[in-house]
C-alpha positions as CSV (number, residue, x, y, z in Angstrom):
1,M,-23.7,-13.8,26.1
2,T,-22.3,-12.2,22.9
3,T,-18.5,-11.9,22.7
4,T,-17.3,-9.0,20.7
5,F,-13.8,-8.0,19.7
6,I,-13.1,-4.4,18.6
7,T,-9.9,-3.1,17.0
8,G,-8.7,0.5,17.7
9,A,-10.9,0.7,20.7
10,N,-8.8,2.8,23.1
11,K,-10.5,6.0,22.0
12,G,-13.0,7.7,19.8
13,L,-15.6,5.6,17.9
14,G,-14.0,2.3,19.1
15,L,-14.1,3.2,22.7
16,E,-17.6,4.5,22.6
17,T,-18.7,1.3,20.7
18,A,-17.1,-0.8,23.4
19,R,-18.8,1.2,26.1
20,R,-22.3,0.9,24.6
21,L,-22.0,-2.8,23.8
22,V,-20.9,-3.4,27.4
23,E,-24.0,-1.6,28.5
24,L,-26.0,-3.9,26.2
25,G,-24.6,-7.0,27.8
26,H,-21.8,-7.9,25.4
27,T,-18.6,-9.5,26.6
28,V,-16.2,-7.0,25.0
29,V,-12.6,-7.6,24.3
30,L,-10.9,-4.3,23.7
31,G,-8.2,-4.4,21.0
32,A,-5.7,-1.5,20.6
33,R,-2.1,-1.0,19.4
34,D,-0.9,1.1,22.3
35,P,-0.6,-1.2,25.4
36,L,-0.8,1.6,28.0
37,R,-3.8,3.4,26.4
38,G,-5.5,0.1,25.6
39,A,-5.1,-1.3,29.1
40,T,-6.3,2.0,30.7
41,A,-9.4,2.1,28.5
42,A,-10.2,-1.5,29.2
43,A,-9.8,-1.0,32.9
44,D,-12.2,2.0,32.8
45,L,-14.8,-0.2,31.1
46,G,-14.1,-3.3,33.1
47,V,-13.3,-5.4,30.1
48,R,-10.3,-7.4,28.9
49,F,-7.5,-5.8,26.8
50,V,-5.7,-7.5,24.0
51,R,-2.9,-5.8,22.1
52,I,-3.3,-5.8,18.4
53,D,-1.4,-3.9,15.7
54,V,-3.4,-4.5,12.5
55,T,-0.4,-3.7,10.3
56,D,1.6,-6.6,11.8
57,D,0.7,-10.2,10.9
58,D,2.3,-11.6,14.0
59,S,0.5,-9.2,16.3
60,V,-2.8,-10.0,14.7
61,S,-2.2,-13.7,14.9
62,A,-1.2,-13.4,18.5
63,A,-4.3,-11.4,19.3
64,A,-6.5,-14.1,17.7
65,A,-4.7,-16.8,19.7
66,D,-5.2,-14.9,22.9
67,V,-8.9,-14.5,22.3
68,E,-9.1,-18.2,21.4
69,R,-7.4,-19.2,24.7
70,H,-9.6,-16.9,26.9
71,E,-13.0,-16.5,25.2
72,G,-12.9,-19.5,22.8
73,H,-15.0,-17.8,20.1
74,V,-16.1,-14.4,18.7
75,D,-19.7,-13.5,17.8
76,V,-19.0,-10.0,16.6
77,L,-15.8,-8.6,15.1
78,V,-15.7,-4.8,14.7
79,N,-13.0,-3.7,12.4
80,N,-12.7,-0.1,13.7
81,A,-9.0,0.7,13.6
82,G,-8.3,3.4,11.1
83,V,-6.0,6.4,10.3
84,A,-6.6,9.6,8.3
85,G,-3.1,9.7,6.9
86,T,-2.1,12.9,5.0
87,H,-5.5,14.6,5.4
88,G,-5.2,18.3,4.5
89,V,-1.9,17.8,2.6
90,D,-1.8,19.2,-0.9
91,P,-2.5,16.3,-3.2
92,A,0.3,17.5,-5.4
93,D,2.7,16.4,-2.6
94,L,1.1,13.0,-2.0
95,T,3.4,10.1,-2.4
96,G,2.9,6.4,-3.0
97,A,4.2,5.7,0.5
98,D,1.6,8.1,2.0
99,V,-1.2,6.1,0.4
100,L,0.3,2.7,1.2
101,D,0.5,3.7,4.9
102,V,-3.2,4.5,5.0
103,L,-4.2,1.4,3.0
104,D,-2.1,-0.8,5.3
105,V,-4.3,0.1,8.3
106,N,-7.7,0.9,6.7
107,V,-7.9,-2.0,4.2
108,A,-5.0,-4.5,4.6
109,G,-5.5,-4.3,8.4
110,V,-9.1,-5.4,8.0
111,V,-8.0,-8.3,5.8
112,R,-5.4,-9.4,8.3
113,T,-7.8,-9.2,11.3
114,T,-10.7,-10.9,9.4
115,T,-8.6,-13.8,8.2
116,A,-7.1,-14.4,11.7
117,F,-10.5,-14.2,13.4
118,L,-12.6,-16.3,10.9
119,P,-12.1,-19.6,12.8
120,L,-13.3,-17.9,16.0
121,L,-16.3,-16.3,14.2
122,R,-17.3,-19.7,12.7
123,R,-17.7,-21.1,16.2
124,S,-20.6,-18.6,16.8
125,A,-24.2,-19.4,16.2
126,D,-24.7,-15.9,14.7
127,P,-21.3,-14.5,13.5
128,V,-21.1,-10.9,12.5
129,I,-18.5,-8.6,11.0
130,V,-18.9,-4.8,11.2
131,N,-16.4,-2.8,9.1
132,V,-16.3,0.9,10.1
133,S,-16.2,2.6,6.7
134,S,-17.2,6.2,5.9
135,G,-19.4,8.2,3.6
136,M,-16.1,9.8,2.6
137,G,-15.5,6.7,0.5
138,S,-18.9,6.9,-1.2
139,L,-19.1,8.1,-4.8
140,E,-22.7,9.2,-4.2
141,H,-22.0,11.2,-1.0
142,T,-18.8,12.9,-2.3
143,H,-20.7,14.1,-5.5
144,D,-23.6,15.5,-3.5
145,P,-23.0,19.2,-2.9
146,S,-25.4,19.2,0.0
147,R,-23.3,16.7,2.0
148,P,-20.1,17.6,3.9
149,E,-18.2,14.7,2.2
150,S,-18.3,16.6,-1.0
151,Q,-16.2,19.5,0.4
152,V,-13.2,17.5,1.5
153,V,-10.1,16.6,-0.5
154,A,-8.3,13.6,1.1
155,P,-7.3,11.2,-1.6
156,A,-5.7,8.5,0.5
157,Y,-8.4,8.3,3.2
158,T,-11.3,8.4,0.8
159,A,-9.8,5.8,-1.5
160,S,-9.2,3.5,1.5
161,K,-12.8,3.8,2.7
162,A,-14.1,3.1,-0.9
163,A,-11.9,0.1,-1.0
164,L,-13.1,-1.0,2.5
165,T,-16.8,-0.8,1.4
166,M,-16.1,-2.9,-1.7
167,L,-14.1,-5.4,0.5
168,T,-17.2,-5.6,2.7
169,T,-19.5,-6.6,-0.2
170,Q,-17.0,-9.1,-1.4
171,Y,-16.6,-10.7,2.0
172,A,-20.4,-10.8,2.3
173,R,-20.6,-12.9,-0.9
174,A,-17.6,-15.0,0.1
175,F,-18.8,-15.8,3.6
176,P,-22.6,-16.5,3.4
177,D,-22.4,-18.0,6.9
178,I,-21.3,-14.6,8.3
179,R,-23.3,-11.4,8.3
180,V,-20.8,-8.8,7.0
181,N,-21.7,-5.1,6.8
182,A,-20.1,-1.7,6.7
183,A,-21.1,1.2,9.0
184,D,-21.0,4.9,8.0
185,P,-20.6,6.8,11.3
186,G,-21.1,10.2,9.6
187,Y,-19.1,13.3,10.3
188,T,-18.3,12.7,14.0
189,A,-16.0,14.8,16.3
190,T,-13.0,12.5,16.9
191,D,-9.2,12.8,16.9
192,L,-9.3,11.7,13.2
193,N,-10.7,15.1,12.2
194,A,-9.4,17.3,15.1
195,H,-12.9,17.1,16.6
196,T,-14.4,19.2,13.9
197,G,-17.4,17.0,13.2
198,P,-20.9,18.1,14.2
199,Q,-21.9,14.7,15.5
200,T,-21.2,13.4,19.0
201,V,-19.2,10.2,19.4
202,R,-22.3,8.5,20.6
203,E,-24.2,9.5,17.4
204,G,-21.3,8.3,15.4
205,T,-21.5,4.8,16.9
206,D,-25.2,4.4,16.2
207,A,-24.6,2.6,12.9
208,V,-21.9,0.4,14.4
209,V,-23.9,-0.6,17.5
210,G,-27.0,-1.2,15.3
211,L,-25.2,-3.6,13.0
212,A,-23.5,-5.4,16.0
213,T,-26.8,-6.0,17.8
214,E,-29.5,-6.4,15.1
215,G,-29.7,-10.2,15.3
216,P,-30.3,-12.9,12.6
217,G,-32.6,-12.3,9.7
218,H,-30.9,-9.1,8.4
219,G,-29.0,-8.8,5.1
220,S,-25.3,-8.9,4.5
221,G,-23.2,-6.6,2.3
222,R,-24.9,-3.4,3.4
223,F,-23.5,0.1,3.9
224,V,-25.5,1.5,6.8
225,D,-25.7,5.0,8.3
226,R,-26.6,6.0,11.8
227,H,-30.3,6.2,10.9
228,G,-30.3,2.6,9.8
229,E,-30.6,3.5,6.1
230,T,-28.7,1.5,3.5
231,T,-26.9,3.4,0.7
232,W,-24.5,2.1,-1.9
233,S,-21.2,3.8,-2.8
């Protein structure tokens, strides 16, 4: 049975990913920062909850140690936790602290979690990392007038997702024994955008679930949308 750990899984894309993977037979460990919301979400799905704050080294290390004690290994790591930051704020008012706050979760948080969980992933016969990125970080998408990504101005968030996609390609090269890819959920109705996206949360998790379940023989370092198409930022 496939053991999967998901960060930021108490709501939105993370919760729906957990729900779908449970339905597909995965042993899901639900990671979240908020202990009450995380425990409630895990109880609803019938899975185990592990608290993890991806901005805190000690919390991430403790989460990995907890999973090691109980599950012993991880087959799939889904780095889903993310924040929008100062979305909608006039860029003229943007501060360095604003940007660092977003990068701390969306990029450094992925680094912390990946580093801590690498030993557990390497105990798997088919280790997989799925980083939940965004077309908002794609140079191609944000320059295409036909796409909604081109209509949004959100410097901190878009920069963080561009960095995450590049981080994914670098990890794919650095860890040839692990299949590392990035998922583009598309414009999905979640708390992150005040539920303005036209896609349902199930549609938004298509790419994540696809990458988490595709099995051996597929490439690494890809940026995949919900239709299974690979694009490059």
